[in-house]
Short mmCIF file of C-alpha atoms in Angstrom, two decimals:
data_model
loop_
_atom_site.label_atom_id
_atom_site.label_comp_id
_atom_site.label_asym_id
_atom_site.label_seq_id
_atom_site.Cartn_x
_atom_site.Cartn_y
_atom_site.Cartn_z
CA MET A 1 182.37 129.84 173.34
CA ARG A 2 183.10 130.45 169.97
CA HIS A 3 182.86 126.28 169.00
CA ASN A 4 179.10 125.73 171.45
CA VAL A 5 177.90 129.57 168.88
CA ILE A 6 178.74 127.61 165.59
CA PHE A 7 177.85 124.66 166.43
CA LEU A 8 174.39 125.76 167.72
CA PHE A 9 174.19 127.63 164.80
CA PHE A 10 174.42 124.67 162.38
CA ILE A 11 171.95 122.49 164.90
CA SER A 12 169.48 125.42 164.50
CA LEU A 13 169.02 125.31 161.07
CA GLY A 14 169.11 121.55 161.01
CA ALA A 15 165.89 122.09 163.26
CA LEU A 16 164.56 124.57 161.05
CA LEU A 17 165.33 123.43 157.79
CA GLY A 18 164.38 119.04 158.46
CA PRO A 19 161.19 119.18 159.10
CA GLY A 20 161.05 121.30 155.69
CA ILE A 21 162.56 118.08 153.56
CA THR A 22 160.92 115.67 155.24
CA PHE A 23 157.18 117.18 154.18
CA ALA A 24 158.89 117.94 150.87
CA GLN A 25 159.31 114.37 150.68
CA GLU A 26 155.49 113.35 151.88
CA GLU A 27 153.68 115.35 149.63
CA VAL A 28 151.68 113.60 146.86
CA VAL A 29 152.36 112.72 142.98
CA GLN A 30 150.32 114.20 140.66
CA ASP A 31 148.74 111.44 138.47
CA SER A 32 148.98 112.52 135.00
CA ILE A 33 145.68 110.72 133.55
CA ASP A 34 142.85 113.19 133.46
CA ASP A 35 140.09 111.73 134.42
CA ARG A 36 137.73 114.50 134.25
CA GLU A 37 134.53 113.63 131.02
CA LYS A 38 133.86 115.65 127.69
CA TYR A 39 131.23 118.04 127.64
CA GLY A 40 129.93 119.13 123.74
CA LEU A 41 127.80 118.93 121.76
CA ARG A 42 127.27 116.52 119.19
CA VAL A 43 125.93 116.21 115.52
CA GLY A 44 126.07 114.09 113.09
CA THR A 45 124.10 112.62 110.35
CA ASP A 46 122.66 109.35 109.14
CA LEU A 47 124.91 106.81 107.08
CA SER A 48 120.93 104.49 106.58
CA LYS A 49 119.55 106.76 105.18
CA LEU A 50 122.22 107.88 102.56
CA ALA A 51 123.04 104.10 101.10
CA ARG A 52 119.39 103.52 101.08
CA SER A 53 119.48 106.75 98.84
CA PHE A 54 121.91 105.17 96.74
CA PHE A 55 120.48 101.77 96.33
CA GLN A 56 117.49 102.58 96.48
CA GLU A 57 115.94 103.60 93.03
CA ASP A 58 112.51 105.27 94.20
CA TYR A 59 113.59 106.74 97.94
CA GLU A 60 115.10 109.74 99.15
CA GLY A 61 116.13 111.07 102.40
CA PHE A 62 118.38 112.76 104.56
CA GLU A 63 118.91 112.88 108.23
CA ILE A 64 120.70 115.53 110.26
CA LEU A 65 120.70 114.64 114.43
CA GLY A 66 122.75 115.84 117.11
CA ASP A 67 122.66 115.39 121.08
CA TYR A 68 124.26 117.36 124.04
CA ARG A 69 125.27 116.60 127.12
CA VAL A 70 123.48 118.18 130.29
CA TYR A 71 124.53 116.17 133.08
CA GLU A 72 126.49 113.28 133.73
CA ASN A 73 124.66 109.86 131.57
CA PHE A 74 121.22 112.09 130.46
CA TYR A 75 121.94 113.90 126.71
CA ALA A 76 119.33 115.84 124.90
CA ALA A 77 118.81 114.28 122.05
CA ALA A 78 117.01 115.56 118.48
CA GLU A 79 116.83 114.14 114.76
CA LEU A 80 115.60 115.73 111.72
CA GLY A 81 114.61 114.99 108.75
CA SER A 82 113.43 114.70 105.18
CA GLU A 83 112.29 111.15 103.67
CA ARG A 84 110.24 110.42 99.62
CA LEU A 85 109.02 106.70 101.21
CA PRO A 86 107.38 104.31 98.76
CA PHE A 87 104.95 101.52 100.51
CA LYS A 88 104.06 99.11 97.86
CA GLU A 89 101.56 96.30 98.52
CA ASP A 90 99.97 93.72 96.52
CA ASN A 91 96.95 95.80 95.41
CA LEU A 92 98.17 99.35 96.33
CA SER A 93 101.73 101.59 95.55
CA VAL A 94 101.89 105.04 97.67
CA VAL A 95 104.90 107.36 98.22
CA ALA A 96 104.80 109.85 100.87
CA ASN A 97 107.18 113.04 100.76
CA GLY A 98 108.05 115.25 103.73
CA GLN A 99 109.90 116.21 106.79
CA TYR A 100 110.01 115.10 110.05
CA ILE A 101 111.55 115.70 114.08
CA LYS A 102 112.20 114.41 117.33
CA PHE A 103 113.14 115.60 120.30
CA GLY A 104 113.40 113.94 123.23
CA VAL A 105 116.13 112.15 125.89
CA ASP A 106 119.22 109.74 125.78
CA TYR A 107 120.58 107.91 128.24
CA ASN A 108 123.65 106.14 129.54
CA ALA A 109 123.36 102.84 130.34
CA TYR A 110 126.58 102.04 130.08
CA GLU A 111 129.84 103.02 132.50
CA ASN A 112 132.66 103.78 130.71
CA TRP A 113 136.54 103.43 132.02
CA THR A 114 138.63 106.24 132.18
CA GLY A 115 138.93 108.15 129.20
CA MET A 116 135.97 106.21 126.92
CA GLU A 117 133.65 107.92 125.87
CA ASN A 118 130.89 105.12 124.72
CA MET A 119 126.88 104.65 125.19
CA ILE A 120 124.54 102.48 124.99
CA ILE A 121 121.34 104.16 125.38
CA ALA A 122 118.15 103.62 126.21
CA GLY A 123 116.21 107.46 124.76
CA LEU A 124 112.61 108.77 124.73
CA ARG A 125 111.13 110.81 121.87
CA TYR A 126 109.09 112.49 120.49
CA GLY A 127 108.33 112.15 116.96
CA PHE A 128 105.73 114.73 114.60
CA ALA A 129 106.04 114.81 110.73
CA THR A 130 104.33 117.15 107.99
CA PHE A 131 103.96 115.09 104.32
CA SER A 132 102.26 114.29 101.36
CA GLN A 133 101.24 111.23 99.75
CA GLU A 134 100.69 110.06 96.56
CA LEU A 135 99.02 107.48 95.28
CA GLU A 136 100.52 105.96 92.38
CA GLU A 137 98.53 102.81 91.76
CA TYR A 138 95.55 101.57 92.92
CA THR A 139 93.26 97.71 92.59
CA ILE A 140 89.65 97.71 93.03
CA TYR A 141 89.41 94.66 94.27
CA SER A 142 87.19 91.75 92.93
CA THR A 143 85.97 88.36 94.91
CA SER A 144 85.26 87.64 90.69
CA GLN A 145 87.75 87.35 88.10
CA PHE A 146 85.18 87.69 84.73
CA PHE A 147 85.94 90.77 83.73
CA GLY A 148 89.18 91.15 84.44
CA PRO A 149 92.05 93.27 86.82
CA ASP A 150 90.83 97.10 86.94
CA ILE A 151 93.70 98.47 88.66
CA ARG A 152 93.95 102.41 88.21
CA THR A 153 96.32 104.99 88.18
CA ASP A 154 94.06 108.53 88.69
CA GLY A 155 94.84 108.34 93.25
CA GLY A 156 96.49 111.97 93.20
CA THR A 157 98.29 113.51 95.72
CA THR A 158 96.79 114.74 99.28
CA SER A 159 98.62 117.38 101.14
CA GLY A 160 99.18 118.81 104.46
CA LEU A 161 98.79 115.47 106.70
CA THR A 162 100.42 115.74 109.57
CA ALA A 163 101.36 112.21 112.16
CA ASN A 164 102.93 112.89 115.88
CA TRP A 165 104.32 109.62 117.69
CA ILE A 166 106.79 108.64 120.63
CA GLU A 167 109.30 107.01 120.58
CA LEU A 168 111.35 104.33 122.33
CA VAL A 169 115.57 104.19 121.03
CA ALA A 170 117.68 101.61 122.19
CA GLY A 171 121.27 101.47 121.03
CA LEU A 172 125.07 102.16 121.04
CA LYS A 173 127.33 105.05 120.47
CA VAL A 174 131.24 104.04 120.23
CA GLU A 175 134.05 106.25 119.53
CA VAL A 176 135.91 104.70 117.02
CA LEU A 177 138.71 108.29 116.77
CA ASN A 178 138.91 110.63 118.89
CA ASN A 179 135.71 112.85 118.75
CA LEU A 180 133.98 110.94 116.76
CA TYR A 181 131.19 108.74 117.22
CA LEU A 182 129.69 105.81 115.33
CA SER A 183 126.42 105.45 116.43
CA ALA A 184 123.75 102.21 115.59
CA ASN A 185 120.33 102.54 116.83
CA VAL A 186 116.29 100.34 116.41
CA GLN A 187 113.19 102.72 117.56
CA LEU A 188 109.96 101.10 118.45
CA LYS A 189 107.69 103.99 117.48
CA ARG A 190 103.13 104.23 119.00
CA ARG A 191 101.67 106.47 116.83
CA LEU A 192 99.24 109.38 118.66
CA PHE A 193 97.71 111.09 116.29
CA GLN A 194 97.51 112.18 112.71
CA THR A 195 95.80 113.26 109.38
CA ALA A 196 94.74 111.26 106.79
CA PRO A 197 93.58 111.64 103.58
CA ASN A 198 90.10 111.69 102.71
CA ASN A 199 88.75 107.67 101.96
CA PHE A 200 91.78 106.30 102.24
CA ASP A 201 94.59 105.91 105.03
CA ASN A 202 98.83 107.08 106.06
CA LEU A 203 100.46 103.95 104.43
CA THR A 204 103.81 105.17 105.48
CA ILE A 205 105.30 108.25 107.10
CA PRO A 206 108.47 109.89 107.83
CA GLY A 207 109.75 109.30 110.40
CA PHE A 208 107.43 106.73 111.35
CA ASN A 209 108.04 104.03 108.79
CA ARG A 210 105.48 101.41 106.88
CA THR A 211 102.25 101.88 109.09
CA TYR A 212 99.18 98.99 109.82
CA ASP A 213 94.91 99.02 109.39
CA ASP A 214 94.89 97.60 113.22
CA SER A 215 97.58 99.50 115.06
CA ASN A 216 99.58 102.18 116.10
CA ILE A 217 102.63 100.48 116.35
CA GLY A 218 106.09 101.47 114.19
CA VAL A 219 109.84 100.26 114.19
CA GLY A 220 112.77 102.08 112.93
CA TYR A 221 116.25 101.49 112.67
CA GLY A 222 119.47 103.80 112.34
CA TYR A 223 123.62 104.40 111.60
CA ALA A 224 124.94 107.23 111.56
CA ILE A 225 128.71 108.87 112.57
CA SER A 226 128.31 112.25 114.40
CA TYR A 227 131.37 114.07 115.78
CA LEU A 228 131.32 115.91 119.15
CA ILE A 229 132.52 119.65 119.90
CA PRO A 230 133.81 119.71 123.28
CA ILE A 231 133.24 122.91 125.15
CA TYR A 232 134.43 121.96 128.65
CA LYS A 233 135.63 118.52 130.58
CA LYS A 234 134.37 118.17 134.28
CA MET B 1 124.71 98.64 135.33
CA LYS B 2 126.14 97.72 132.84
CA GLN B 3 124.40 94.68 133.01
CA SER B 4 121.48 95.28 132.95
CA GLY B 5 122.59 97.54 129.97
CA SER B 6 123.11 94.57 128.13
CA THR B 7 119.92 92.73 129.10
CA TYR B 8 117.76 96.11 128.24
CA LEU B 9 119.18 96.39 124.53
CA LEU B 10 118.74 92.16 124.02
CA PHE B 11 115.43 92.63 124.92
CA PHE B 12 114.49 95.79 122.94
CA LEU B 13 116.52 93.75 120.17
CA THR B 14 113.83 90.89 120.61
CA VAL B 15 110.77 92.82 120.14
CA TRP B 16 111.65 95.13 117.87
CA LEU B 17 113.43 92.26 115.78
CA PHE B 18 109.39 90.69 115.51
CA LEU B 19 107.74 93.49 115.42
CA SER B 20 109.35 94.60 112.29
CA GLY B 21 109.19 90.49 110.70
CA CYS B 22 105.28 91.31 111.18
CA GLN B 23 103.35 91.53 107.64
CA ARG B 24 100.09 90.45 108.36
CA ASP B 25 98.46 93.07 105.19
CA ASP B 26 99.82 91.15 103.13
CA LEU B 27 95.97 88.76 101.54
CA CYS B 28 92.93 90.18 101.38
CA PRO B 29 90.48 87.51 103.28
CA GLU B 30 87.37 85.94 102.04
CA THR B 31 85.46 87.16 104.73
CA THR B 32 86.38 91.13 104.28
CA GLN B 33 83.61 92.78 101.96
CA THR B 34 85.03 94.29 99.07
CA THR B 35 83.62 94.69 95.32
CA PRO B 36 80.06 92.84 95.83
CA MET B 37 77.92 90.99 93.18
CA LEU B 38 74.30 91.74 92.63
CA ILE B 39 72.64 89.09 93.99
CA ILE B 40 69.73 88.01 92.35
CA ARG B 41 66.65 85.37 93.16
CA PHE B 42 64.49 83.90 90.73
CA PHE B 43 60.89 83.18 92.19
CA ASP B 44 57.47 81.67 90.44
CA SER B 45 55.29 84.65 88.91
CA ASN B 46 52.37 82.66 90.56
CA GLU B 47 53.04 82.31 93.77
CA PRO B 48 55.51 85.06 94.39
CA ASP B 49 56.99 83.81 97.64
CA GLN B 50 58.18 80.68 96.15
CA SER B 51 61.58 80.57 94.98
CA ARG B 52 61.96 78.90 91.21
CA SER B 53 65.08 76.89 89.33
CA PRO B 54 64.65 78.25 86.22
CA THR B 55 65.84 75.47 83.49
CA ASN B 56 69.52 75.39 82.10
CA LEU B 57 69.94 78.34 82.52
CA THR B 58 73.58 80.42 80.64
CA ILE B 59 74.30 83.34 81.25
CA ARG B 60 77.06 85.50 79.15
CA ASP B 61 78.20 88.46 78.95
CA THR B 62 76.85 90.50 75.48
CA GLN B 63 79.67 92.34 75.50
CA ARG B 64 81.98 89.45 74.94
CA ASP B 65 79.54 86.26 74.55
CA SER B 66 81.61 85.27 77.48
CA ILE B 67 79.98 82.87 79.68
CA LEU B 68 79.42 83.11 83.25
CA TYR B 69 76.83 79.85 84.00
CA TYR B 70 75.90 77.22 81.80
CA ARG B 71 72.94 75.42 81.44
CA VAL B 72 73.04 75.79 85.69
CA GLN B 73 69.46 75.32 87.83
CA LEU B 74 69.65 78.19 90.19
CA ASP B 75 67.24 79.75 92.66
CA SER B 76 69.85 82.41 93.62
CA ILE B 77 72.70 83.68 90.96
CA ALA B 78 75.65 86.35 92.13
CA LEU B 79 76.58 88.67 88.85
CA PRO B 80 79.57 90.40 88.64
CA LEU B 81 79.04 94.53 87.54
CA LYS B 82 81.80 96.18 85.41
CA THR B 83 83.66 98.64 87.52
CA ASP B 84 85.59 100.05 85.09
CA THR B 85 81.80 102.03 83.65
CA ASN B 86 78.69 102.24 84.84
CA THR B 87 76.24 99.44 82.38
CA THR B 88 76.79 96.05 82.68
CA GLU B 89 74.77 93.75 80.12
CA PHE B 90 74.41 90.19 80.69
CA SER B 91 71.66 87.79 78.42
CA PHE B 92 69.68 85.12 80.20
CA THR B 93 68.88 82.16 78.01
CA ILE B 94 66.34 79.93 79.77
CA ASN B 95 66.63 75.98 78.60
CA ALA B 96 69.81 76.47 76.93
CA PRO B 97 70.90 74.04 74.27
CA GLU B 98 74.70 72.41 75.03
CA VAL B 99 76.80 75.09 72.64
CA GLU B 100 77.98 72.22 70.11
CA GLU B 101 74.19 71.76 70.13
CA GLU B 102 73.23 75.49 68.93
CA GLU B 103 73.72 75.93 64.83
CA GLU B 104 71.49 72.53 64.35
CA GLN B 105 68.56 73.78 67.12
CA ASP B 106 65.32 73.11 66.09
CA PRO B 107 63.45 76.22 66.12
CA ASP B 108 60.03 74.06 66.67
CA ASP B 109 60.62 71.40 68.59
CA GLY B 110 56.45 69.97 68.27
CA THR B 111 55.96 69.96 71.77
CA GLY B 112 54.43 73.82 71.42
CA SER B 113 55.74 74.23 75.54
CA ASN B 114 57.50 76.89 76.83
CA VAL B 115 59.71 75.24 79.61
CA LEU B 116 61.33 73.34 76.24
CA LYS B 117 62.83 75.62 74.28
CA ALA B 118 65.08 77.96 74.33
CA ASN B 119 64.67 81.91 74.86
CA THR B 120 66.92 84.35 75.39
CA ASP B 121 66.16 87.55 77.49
CA ILE B 122 69.13 90.51 78.18
CA LEU B 123 69.31 92.31 80.91
CA SER B 124 71.00 96.11 80.89
CA PHE B 125 72.18 97.17 84.66
CA SER B 126 72.92 100.43 84.83
CA TYR B 127 73.71 102.74 88.27
CA SER B 128 76.70 105.08 88.77
CA ARG B 129 79.77 103.93 91.33
CA GLU B 130 81.47 104.99 94.32
CA GLU B 131 85.02 103.64 95.16
CA GLU B 132 85.49 103.10 99.10
CA TYR B 133 88.52 102.74 100.64
CA VAL B 134 88.89 98.89 102.72
CA ASN B 135 92.12 98.02 103.69
CA ARG B 136 95.89 97.47 103.18
CA ALA B 137 95.72 94.48 101.69
CA CYS B 138 92.50 94.51 99.25
CA ALA B 139 92.50 98.29 98.94
CA PHE B 140 89.74 99.79 97.72
CA LYS B 141 86.29 98.44 96.89
CA VAL B 142 83.21 100.30 94.75
CA ASN B 143 80.33 100.78 95.75
CA TYR B 144 77.52 100.38 92.72
CA LEU B 145 74.27 102.95 93.52
CA ASP B 146 71.29 104.04 92.28
CA LEU B 147 70.39 100.14 90.25
CA ARG B 148 69.01 101.06 87.65
CA LEU B 149 67.98 97.17 85.15
CA SER B 150 65.74 97.07 81.70
CA LEU B 151 64.97 94.29 80.32
CA ASP B 152 64.95 93.49 76.80
CA PRO B 153 63.20 90.55 75.53
CA GLY B 154 64.72 89.79 71.83
CA GLU B 155 62.28 88.27 68.77
CA ASP B 156 61.82 85.29 70.74
CA GLY B 157 59.46 87.22 73.76
CA ASN B 158 60.82 87.20 77.44
CA TRP B 159 60.61 84.21 79.91
CA MET B 160 60.96 86.98 82.44
CA GLY B 161 57.90 88.21 83.53
CA THR B 162 58.33 90.90 86.19
CA TYR B 163 61.23 92.33 88.61
CA ILE B 164 60.98 93.91 91.49
CA VAL B 165 65.06 96.22 92.54
CA GLU B 166 65.11 95.32 95.94
CA GLN B 167 67.87 97.23 97.54
CA ILE B 168 69.04 100.15 94.60
CA GLU B 169 72.47 100.37 96.33
CA VAL B 170 74.55 97.57 95.78
CA GLN B 171 77.08 97.00 98.51
CA ASP B 172 77.36 94.34 99.98
CA GLU B 173 76.43 90.26 99.92
CA THR B 174 74.17 90.38 102.37
CA GLN B 175 70.45 90.04 101.00
CA ARG B 176 68.88 89.93 97.65
CA HIS B 177 68.99 93.02 95.68
CA ILE B 178 67.07 92.14 92.61
CA SER B 179 64.08 89.38 92.24
CA ILE B 180 62.56 88.45 88.61
CA PHE B 181 59.65 86.49 88.63
CA TYR B 182 58.84 84.34 85.91
#
């Protein structure tokens, strides 16, 4: 009779523990790769403007930029800059001096693999600039060469000029080191409104670049380095 | 998604490249009105409606003695006016001799006819100037306002008769600015 009890005890022990052991074997092994993506504030500076300031004698410019990931593929983006922009044609030479701000949205059209944070950017901006323009040199144009050229340097400076525009941006942004990004973009701009000097025109605008006689279109480009300050992961 | 992203980028780049190469403003076309020349037309004193061409007309800038027109037979001429000062002076010589012969010209050739004898009148044009922006290629033009002229017949008398300033503002070259009768 005592052997039966002992035998019964061991069987019940097995019955109790058995299922426990089998459950432990069916449990899913936790994946060690983190597929969450980084969200944070990215700030940077435009390298092309720094390089141009160094190599081009009459140009001086500086731009800081930033973007913030709002939701999945959408980023709020802004650029803030200051430029001393010269513009020369055959018969005209001006310099525009001023500041600009651009803000808008970037959309990431690239599907990243896990752990990567690169972008193909399609963006939209609204830009605004305040500046002054100095007319350094201008020609009084005449079809007759009889009295020789009349080139004047008394153009003067007009301040308090403004301009605003909208911009389409297309670019790439690549993570080269941890949280460090390099980006390149091209911009297509359309000028909306401007205040221009009396008896003249805005030939070049900080943030917009050169303007044309009979259209509101402008183009630009950027090459920047930026750093992501991570805030959270999702 | 990845495919449409790169197509978008390529399209955008093409448009951008095209536009960044645009240099439409480079040359100032002839058709654009820049600083106007002064248009003068000659008429017959006896028949004021009739255009008349002075024989062998030579026009010179009196300050530098450079020749603008040399022995021409035109009833309509275009004169450049100085853009950097408010006066311009030209000498108008009718029946002008060829340049080499000037030193040997006989003042009395015996015919007694005014038509064959050289005669120089000096016209002084005075005006105020206004600079006006045209466009990026042509820069600025000067408009001449408040045009006046005075005639100095010189020692040989005047060959020009009366004159009419048709337009005191010279801004374009569509119509004559001065009519001279002789």
